[in-house]
Tab-separated table of C-alpha atoms in Angstrom:
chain	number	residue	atom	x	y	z
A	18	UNK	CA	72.566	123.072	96.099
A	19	UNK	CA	76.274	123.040	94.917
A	20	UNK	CA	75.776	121.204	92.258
A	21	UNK	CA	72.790	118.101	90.650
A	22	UNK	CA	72.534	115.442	92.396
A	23	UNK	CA	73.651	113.831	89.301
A	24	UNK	CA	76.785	115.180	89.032
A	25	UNK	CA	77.129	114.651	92.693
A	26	UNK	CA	76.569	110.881	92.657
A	27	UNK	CA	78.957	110.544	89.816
A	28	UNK	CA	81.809	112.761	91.178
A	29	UNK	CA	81.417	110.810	94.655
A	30	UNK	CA	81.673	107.878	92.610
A	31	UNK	CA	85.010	109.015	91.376
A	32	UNK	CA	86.348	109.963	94.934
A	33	UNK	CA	86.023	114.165	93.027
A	34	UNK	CA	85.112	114.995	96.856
A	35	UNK	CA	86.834	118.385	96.659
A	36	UNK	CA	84.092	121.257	94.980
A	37	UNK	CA	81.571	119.346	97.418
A	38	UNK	CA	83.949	120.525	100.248
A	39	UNK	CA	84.200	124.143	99.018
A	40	UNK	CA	83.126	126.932	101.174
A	41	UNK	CA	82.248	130.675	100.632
A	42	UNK	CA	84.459	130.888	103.061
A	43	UNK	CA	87.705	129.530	100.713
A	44	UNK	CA	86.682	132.428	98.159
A	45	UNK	CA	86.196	134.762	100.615
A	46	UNK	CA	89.620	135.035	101.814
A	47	UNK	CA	91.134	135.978	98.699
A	48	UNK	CA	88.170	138.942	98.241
A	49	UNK	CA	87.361	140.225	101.668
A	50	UNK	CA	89.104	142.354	104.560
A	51	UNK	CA	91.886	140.745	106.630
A	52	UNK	CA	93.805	142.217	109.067
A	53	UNK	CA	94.494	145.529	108.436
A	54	UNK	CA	93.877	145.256	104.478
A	55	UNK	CA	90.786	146.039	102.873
A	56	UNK	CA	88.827	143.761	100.723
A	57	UNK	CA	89.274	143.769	97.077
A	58	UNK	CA	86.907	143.707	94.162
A	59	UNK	CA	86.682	140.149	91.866
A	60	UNK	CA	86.440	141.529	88.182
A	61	UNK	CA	85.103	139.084	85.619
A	62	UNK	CA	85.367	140.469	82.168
A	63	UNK	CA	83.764	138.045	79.242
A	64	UNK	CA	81.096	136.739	77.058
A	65	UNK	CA	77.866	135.118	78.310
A	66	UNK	CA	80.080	132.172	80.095
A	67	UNK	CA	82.043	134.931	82.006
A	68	UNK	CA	77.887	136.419	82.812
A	69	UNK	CA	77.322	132.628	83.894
A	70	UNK	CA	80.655	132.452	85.903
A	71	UNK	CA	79.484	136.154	87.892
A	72	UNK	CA	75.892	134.441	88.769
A	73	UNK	CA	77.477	131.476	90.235
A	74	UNK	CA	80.011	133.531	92.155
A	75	UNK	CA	77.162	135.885	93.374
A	76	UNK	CA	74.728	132.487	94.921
A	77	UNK	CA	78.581	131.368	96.415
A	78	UNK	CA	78.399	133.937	98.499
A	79	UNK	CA	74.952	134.776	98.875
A	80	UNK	CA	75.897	134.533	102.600
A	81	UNK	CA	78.092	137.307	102.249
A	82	UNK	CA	75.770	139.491	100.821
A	83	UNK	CA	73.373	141.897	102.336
A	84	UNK	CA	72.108	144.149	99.897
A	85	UNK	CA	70.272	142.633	97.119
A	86	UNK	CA	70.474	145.235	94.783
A	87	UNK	CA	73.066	145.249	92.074
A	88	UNK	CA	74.239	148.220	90.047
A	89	UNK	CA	73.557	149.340	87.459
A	90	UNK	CA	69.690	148.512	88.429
A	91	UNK	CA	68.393	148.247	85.048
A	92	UNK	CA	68.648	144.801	84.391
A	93	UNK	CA	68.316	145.680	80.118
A	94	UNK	CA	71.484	146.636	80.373
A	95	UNK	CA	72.722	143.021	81.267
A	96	UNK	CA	71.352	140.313	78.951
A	97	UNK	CA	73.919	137.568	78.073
A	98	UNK	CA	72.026	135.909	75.583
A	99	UNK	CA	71.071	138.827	73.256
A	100	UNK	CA	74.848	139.218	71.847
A	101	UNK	CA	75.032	143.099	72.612
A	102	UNK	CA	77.622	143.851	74.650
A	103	UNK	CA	77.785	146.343	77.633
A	104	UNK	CA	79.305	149.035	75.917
A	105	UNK	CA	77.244	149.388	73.472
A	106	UNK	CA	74.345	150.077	75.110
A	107	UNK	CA	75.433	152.388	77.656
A	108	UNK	CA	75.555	155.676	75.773
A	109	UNK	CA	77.274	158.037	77.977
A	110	UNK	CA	80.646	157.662	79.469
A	111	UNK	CA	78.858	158.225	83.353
A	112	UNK	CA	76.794	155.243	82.220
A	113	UNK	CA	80.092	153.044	81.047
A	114	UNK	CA	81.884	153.451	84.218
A	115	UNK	CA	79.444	151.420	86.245
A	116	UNK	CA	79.722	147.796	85.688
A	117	UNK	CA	76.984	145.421	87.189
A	118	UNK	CA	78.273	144.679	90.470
A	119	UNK	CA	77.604	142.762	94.182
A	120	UNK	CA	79.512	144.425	96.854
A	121	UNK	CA	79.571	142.164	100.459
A	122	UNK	CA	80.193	142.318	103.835
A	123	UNK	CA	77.473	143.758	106.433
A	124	UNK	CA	77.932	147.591	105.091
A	125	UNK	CA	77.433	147.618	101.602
A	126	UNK	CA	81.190	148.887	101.644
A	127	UNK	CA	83.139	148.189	98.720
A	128	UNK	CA	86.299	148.160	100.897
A	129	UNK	CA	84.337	144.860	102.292
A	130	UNK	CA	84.954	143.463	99.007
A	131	UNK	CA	82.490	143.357	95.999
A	132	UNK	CA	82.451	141.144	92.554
A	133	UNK	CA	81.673	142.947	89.278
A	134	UNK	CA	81.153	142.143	85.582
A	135	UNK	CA	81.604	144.006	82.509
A	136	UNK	CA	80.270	142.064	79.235
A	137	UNK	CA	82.637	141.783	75.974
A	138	UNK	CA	82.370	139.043	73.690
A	139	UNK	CA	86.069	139.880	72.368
A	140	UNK	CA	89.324	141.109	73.066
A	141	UNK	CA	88.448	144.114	70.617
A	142	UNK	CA	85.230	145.002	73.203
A	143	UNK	CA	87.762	144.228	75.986
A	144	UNK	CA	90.616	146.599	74.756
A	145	UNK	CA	88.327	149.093	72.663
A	146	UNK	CA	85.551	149.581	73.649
A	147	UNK	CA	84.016	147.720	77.218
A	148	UNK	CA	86.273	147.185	80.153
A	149	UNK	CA	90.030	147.495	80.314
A	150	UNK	CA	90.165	151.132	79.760
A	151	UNK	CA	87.833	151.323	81.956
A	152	UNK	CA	89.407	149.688	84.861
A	153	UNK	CA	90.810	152.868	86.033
A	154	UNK	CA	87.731	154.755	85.943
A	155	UNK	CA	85.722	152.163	87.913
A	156	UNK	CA	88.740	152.378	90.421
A	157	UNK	CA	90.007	149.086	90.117
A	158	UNK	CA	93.464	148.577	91.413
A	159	UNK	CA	96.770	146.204	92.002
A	160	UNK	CA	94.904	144.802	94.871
A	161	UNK	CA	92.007	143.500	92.611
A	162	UNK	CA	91.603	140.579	90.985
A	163	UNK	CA	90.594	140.098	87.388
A	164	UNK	CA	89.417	136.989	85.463
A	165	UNK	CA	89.230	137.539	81.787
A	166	UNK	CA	87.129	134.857	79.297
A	167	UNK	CA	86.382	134.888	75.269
A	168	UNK	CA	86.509	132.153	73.069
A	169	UNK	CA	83.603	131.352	71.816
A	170	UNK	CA	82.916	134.063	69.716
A	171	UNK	CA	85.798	133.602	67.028
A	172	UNK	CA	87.535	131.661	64.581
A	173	UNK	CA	90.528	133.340	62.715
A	174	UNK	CA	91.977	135.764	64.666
A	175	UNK	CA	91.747	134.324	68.122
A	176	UNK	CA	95.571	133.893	68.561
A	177	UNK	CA	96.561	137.260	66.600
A	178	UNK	CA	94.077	138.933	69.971
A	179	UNK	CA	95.495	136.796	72.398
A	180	UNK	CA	99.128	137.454	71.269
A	181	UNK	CA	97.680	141.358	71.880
A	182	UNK	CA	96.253	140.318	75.085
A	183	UNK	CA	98.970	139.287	76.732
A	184	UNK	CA	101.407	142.320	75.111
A	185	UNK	CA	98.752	144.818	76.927
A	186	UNK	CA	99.132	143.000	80.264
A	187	UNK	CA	102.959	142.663	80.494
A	188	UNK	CA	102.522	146.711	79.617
A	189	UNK	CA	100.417	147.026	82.148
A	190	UNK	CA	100.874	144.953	84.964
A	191	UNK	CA	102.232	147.406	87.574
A	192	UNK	CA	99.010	149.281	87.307
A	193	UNK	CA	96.702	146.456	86.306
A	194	UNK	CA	94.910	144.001	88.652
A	195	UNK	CA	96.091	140.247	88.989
A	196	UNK	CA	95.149	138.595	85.881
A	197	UNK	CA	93.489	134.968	85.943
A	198	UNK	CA	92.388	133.767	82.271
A	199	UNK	CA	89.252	131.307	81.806
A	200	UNK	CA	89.170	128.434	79.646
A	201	UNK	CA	86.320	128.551	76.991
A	202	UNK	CA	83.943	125.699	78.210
A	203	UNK	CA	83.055	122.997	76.401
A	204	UNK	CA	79.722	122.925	73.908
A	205	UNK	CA	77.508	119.930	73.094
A	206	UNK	CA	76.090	120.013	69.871
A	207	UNK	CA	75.235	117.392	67.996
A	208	UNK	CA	77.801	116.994	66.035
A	209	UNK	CA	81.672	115.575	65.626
A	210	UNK	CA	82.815	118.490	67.338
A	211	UNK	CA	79.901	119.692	69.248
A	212	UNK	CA	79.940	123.216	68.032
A	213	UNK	CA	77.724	125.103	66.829
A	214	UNK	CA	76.672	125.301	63.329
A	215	UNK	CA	75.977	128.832	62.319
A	216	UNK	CA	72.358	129.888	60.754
A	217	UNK	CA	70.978	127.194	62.873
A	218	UNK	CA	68.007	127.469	65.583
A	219	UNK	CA	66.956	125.999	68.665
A	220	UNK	CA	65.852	123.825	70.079
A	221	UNK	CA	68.683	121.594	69.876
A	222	UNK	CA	69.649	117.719	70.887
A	223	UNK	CA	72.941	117.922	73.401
A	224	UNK	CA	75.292	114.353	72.715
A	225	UNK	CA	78.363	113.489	74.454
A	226	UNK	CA	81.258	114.721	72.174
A	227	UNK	CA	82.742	112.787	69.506
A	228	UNK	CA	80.100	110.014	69.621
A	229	UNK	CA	80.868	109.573	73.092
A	230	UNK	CA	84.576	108.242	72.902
A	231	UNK	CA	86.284	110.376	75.477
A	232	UNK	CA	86.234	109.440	79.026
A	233	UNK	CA	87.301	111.469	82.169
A	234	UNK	CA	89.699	109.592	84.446
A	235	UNK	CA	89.242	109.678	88.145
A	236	UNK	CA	92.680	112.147	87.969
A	237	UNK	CA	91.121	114.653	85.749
A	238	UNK	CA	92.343	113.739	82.414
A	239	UNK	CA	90.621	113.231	79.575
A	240	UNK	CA	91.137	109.768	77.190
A	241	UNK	CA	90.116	109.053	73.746
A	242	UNK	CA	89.529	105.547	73.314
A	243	UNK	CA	88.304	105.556	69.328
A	244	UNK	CA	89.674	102.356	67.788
A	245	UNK	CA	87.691	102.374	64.914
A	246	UNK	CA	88.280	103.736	61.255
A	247	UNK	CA	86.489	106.744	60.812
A	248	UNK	CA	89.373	109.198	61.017
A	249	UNK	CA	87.052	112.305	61.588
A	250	UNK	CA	85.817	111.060	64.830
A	251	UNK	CA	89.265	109.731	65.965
A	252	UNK	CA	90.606	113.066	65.066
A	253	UNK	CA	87.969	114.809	66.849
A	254	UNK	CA	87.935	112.728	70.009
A	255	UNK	CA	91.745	113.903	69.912
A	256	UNK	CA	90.863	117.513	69.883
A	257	UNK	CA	88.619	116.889	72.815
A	258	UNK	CA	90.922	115.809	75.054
A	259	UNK	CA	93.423	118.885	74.029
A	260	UNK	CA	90.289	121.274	75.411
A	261	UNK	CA	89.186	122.020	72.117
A	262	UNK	CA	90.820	124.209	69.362
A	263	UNK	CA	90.462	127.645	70.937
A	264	UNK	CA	92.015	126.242	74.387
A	265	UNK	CA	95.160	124.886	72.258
A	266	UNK	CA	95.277	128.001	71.465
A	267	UNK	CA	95.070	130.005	74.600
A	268	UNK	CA	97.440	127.421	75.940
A	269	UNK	CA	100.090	128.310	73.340
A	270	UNK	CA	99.657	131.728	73.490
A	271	UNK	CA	98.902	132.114	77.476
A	272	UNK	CA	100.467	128.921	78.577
A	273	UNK	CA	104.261	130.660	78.927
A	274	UNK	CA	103.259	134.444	79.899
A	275	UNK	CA	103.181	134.162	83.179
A	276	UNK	CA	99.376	135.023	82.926
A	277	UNK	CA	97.563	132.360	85.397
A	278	UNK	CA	95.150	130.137	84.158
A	279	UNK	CA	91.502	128.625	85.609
A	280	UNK	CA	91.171	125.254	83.240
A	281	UNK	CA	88.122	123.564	83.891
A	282	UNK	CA	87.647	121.556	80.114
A	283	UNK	CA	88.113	118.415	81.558
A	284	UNK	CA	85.683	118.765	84.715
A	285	UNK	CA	83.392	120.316	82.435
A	286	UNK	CA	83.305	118.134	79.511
A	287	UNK	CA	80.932	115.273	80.493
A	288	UNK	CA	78.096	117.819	81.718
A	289	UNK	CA	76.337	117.330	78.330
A	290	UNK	CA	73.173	116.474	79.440
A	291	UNK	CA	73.449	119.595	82.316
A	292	UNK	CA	72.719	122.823	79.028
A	293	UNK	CA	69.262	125.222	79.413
A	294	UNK	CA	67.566	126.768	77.488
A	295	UNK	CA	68.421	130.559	76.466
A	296	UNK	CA	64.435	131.716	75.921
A	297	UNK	CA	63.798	130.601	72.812
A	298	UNK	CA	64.487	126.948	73.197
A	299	UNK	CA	67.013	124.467	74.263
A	300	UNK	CA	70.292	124.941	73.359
A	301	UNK	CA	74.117	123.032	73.872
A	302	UNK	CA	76.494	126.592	74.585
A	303	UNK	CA	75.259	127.621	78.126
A	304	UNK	CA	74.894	125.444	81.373
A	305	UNK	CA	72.052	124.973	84.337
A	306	UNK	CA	72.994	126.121	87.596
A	307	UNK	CA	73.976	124.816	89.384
A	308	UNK	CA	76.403	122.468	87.534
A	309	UNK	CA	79.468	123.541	85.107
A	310	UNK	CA	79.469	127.413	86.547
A	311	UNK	CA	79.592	126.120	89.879
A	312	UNK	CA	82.716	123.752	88.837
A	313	UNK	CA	84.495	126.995	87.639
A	314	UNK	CA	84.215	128.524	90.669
A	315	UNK	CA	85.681	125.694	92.641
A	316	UNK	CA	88.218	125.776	89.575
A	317	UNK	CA	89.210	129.826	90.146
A	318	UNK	CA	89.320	129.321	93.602
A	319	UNK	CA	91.860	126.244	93.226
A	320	UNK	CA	93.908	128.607	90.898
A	321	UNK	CA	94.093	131.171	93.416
A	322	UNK	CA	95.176	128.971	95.937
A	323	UNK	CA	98.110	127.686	93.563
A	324	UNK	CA	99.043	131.360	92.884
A	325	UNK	CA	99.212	132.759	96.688
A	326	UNK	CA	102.858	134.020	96.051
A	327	UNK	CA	102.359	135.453	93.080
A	328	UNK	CA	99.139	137.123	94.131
A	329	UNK	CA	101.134	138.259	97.329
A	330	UNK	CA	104.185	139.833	94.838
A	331	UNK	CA	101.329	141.182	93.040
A	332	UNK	CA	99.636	143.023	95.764
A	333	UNK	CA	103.327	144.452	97.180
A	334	UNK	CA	102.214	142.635	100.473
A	335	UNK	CA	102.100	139.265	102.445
A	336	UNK	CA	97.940	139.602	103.620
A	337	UNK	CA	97.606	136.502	102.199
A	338	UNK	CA	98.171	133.845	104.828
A	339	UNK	CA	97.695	129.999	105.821
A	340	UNK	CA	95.879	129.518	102.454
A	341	UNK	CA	95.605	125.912	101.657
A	342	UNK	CA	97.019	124.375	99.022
A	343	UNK	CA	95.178	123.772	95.326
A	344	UNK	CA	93.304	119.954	95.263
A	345	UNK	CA	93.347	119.559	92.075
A	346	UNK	CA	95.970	120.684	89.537
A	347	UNK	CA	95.039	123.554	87.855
């Protein structure tokens, strides 16, 4: 199941025929072997969306896999709703060099190609303390591929990291693996804004945002069509369609690096009625599967496909061939 059959009515309704079209296939020939290249590993580094981005990649190509163990095998050392972070947890530095990772193909062969995660909330965990440093030890390289996503865990100092962010990468980006940044999703809470409200519990009651007066056009865009007086909610149903605060600010930051960028707000934005439950009741941050993980990985797949020359002057090579071109515009 790609994604509910809700969703599935409502994007055939709207002619959104493309993630329904998707194949394991289409991911897998930006990851695995061709020709006389090995495969490459897909890095996702991030908070508990970037956890929820990694299980939908892993059921994309369940077909791809054929051992069903992951490493590391403890899975305490992976929860993405208990707000520790990898790092953290794993005391030794043997420990901190194995992210939780999926490797493919019929060997088990990580030169068949393999996804991985490594948990940080924030760039600091990121840069600090979790994965980038890292990178080297765990053997990543140019060849990989590396999707990076936080958001959700700050207020102040979001651009101040980003602005970081993207001075480490220029630094780094002979040695570094292709960098795709992630949009923070969408929440639902019942409020204005449909963030959450801090000191509060679940469960919680999910609403449309800004009392419902954004729509999604069949092309993708979002419109705010507030008429009324109440200049919170117009305000707010003007944010929405901007992607939210902390995706104005990614944009402004990210938008002219040269950094490419998966941005899957708009697509993601009506799922309000598609949240879970996180174990100790229902909650408006984190998304069923399937449903909005399973967008973003139709949504990183259409921003490889609109980066094949850069990934190719990347990689120092031409292996990637007779890709076809992005569907939507990301």
């Amino acid at each position: 199941r790609w994604l509910q059959k809700a969703t599935k009515l409502e994007w055939l309704a709207r002619g959104w025929t493309a993630p329904l079209q998707l194949t394991p296939c289409d991911l897998w020939r930006f990851i695995g072997p061709t020709g006389k290249y090995p495969g490459r590993t897909l890095w996702v580094i991030g908070d508990s969306q970037g956890f929820s981005l990694y299980e939908s990649l892993k059921c994309f190509l369940h077909g791809f896999v054929t051992d069903v163990r992951e490493s590391p095998d403890d899975p305490a050392e992976m929860d993405p709703f208990d707000g520790i972070n990898l790092a953290p947890k794993l005391k030794t530095a043997a420990q901190r060099v194995h992210p939780k990772c999926k490797t493919l193909g019929a060997k088990g062969d990580p030169a068949d190609g393999r996804i991985c995660l490594m948990r940080a909330d924030e760039w600091k965990d990121m840069i600090k303390t979790t994965a980038l440093p890292l990178l080297t030890a765990v053997e990543a390289t140019r060849r990989d591929i590396l999707v990076m996503n936080t958001g959700l865990h700050y207020s102040p100092t979001l651009q101040e990291d980003l602005e970081e962010m993207v001075a480490w990468y220029k630094a780094n980006n002979a040695t570094s693996p292709f960098l795709v940044w992630k949009d923070t999703p969408p929440q639902h809470f019942d409020n204005v804004v449909g963030e959450y409200a801090a000191g509060t519990k679940p469960p919680f009651t999910c609403k449309p945002h800004a009392g419902g007066f954004v729509n999604v056009t069949d092309d993708h865009k979002l419109v705010a069509w507030y008429s009324g007086e109440d200049e919170i909610l117009a305000t707010a149903a003007v944010n929405v369609t901007r992607g939210g605060w902390r995706n104005e600010v990614a944009q402004r930051v990210i938008g002219n690096s040269g950094i490419a960028m998966s941005l899957t707000w708009n697509e993601t934005e009506p799922l309000w009625q598609h949240h879970r439950s996180n174990g100790a009741g229902y909650e408006c941050t984190h998304y069923c599967m399937p449903s909005a993980p399973q967008v973003w990985v139709h949504g990183l797949v259409q921003t490889l496909r609109s980066h094949v020359a850069e990934l190719n002057a990347h990689f120092g090579s031409e292996e990637l061939q007779d890709i076809p071109p992005a569907s939507w515009p990301y």
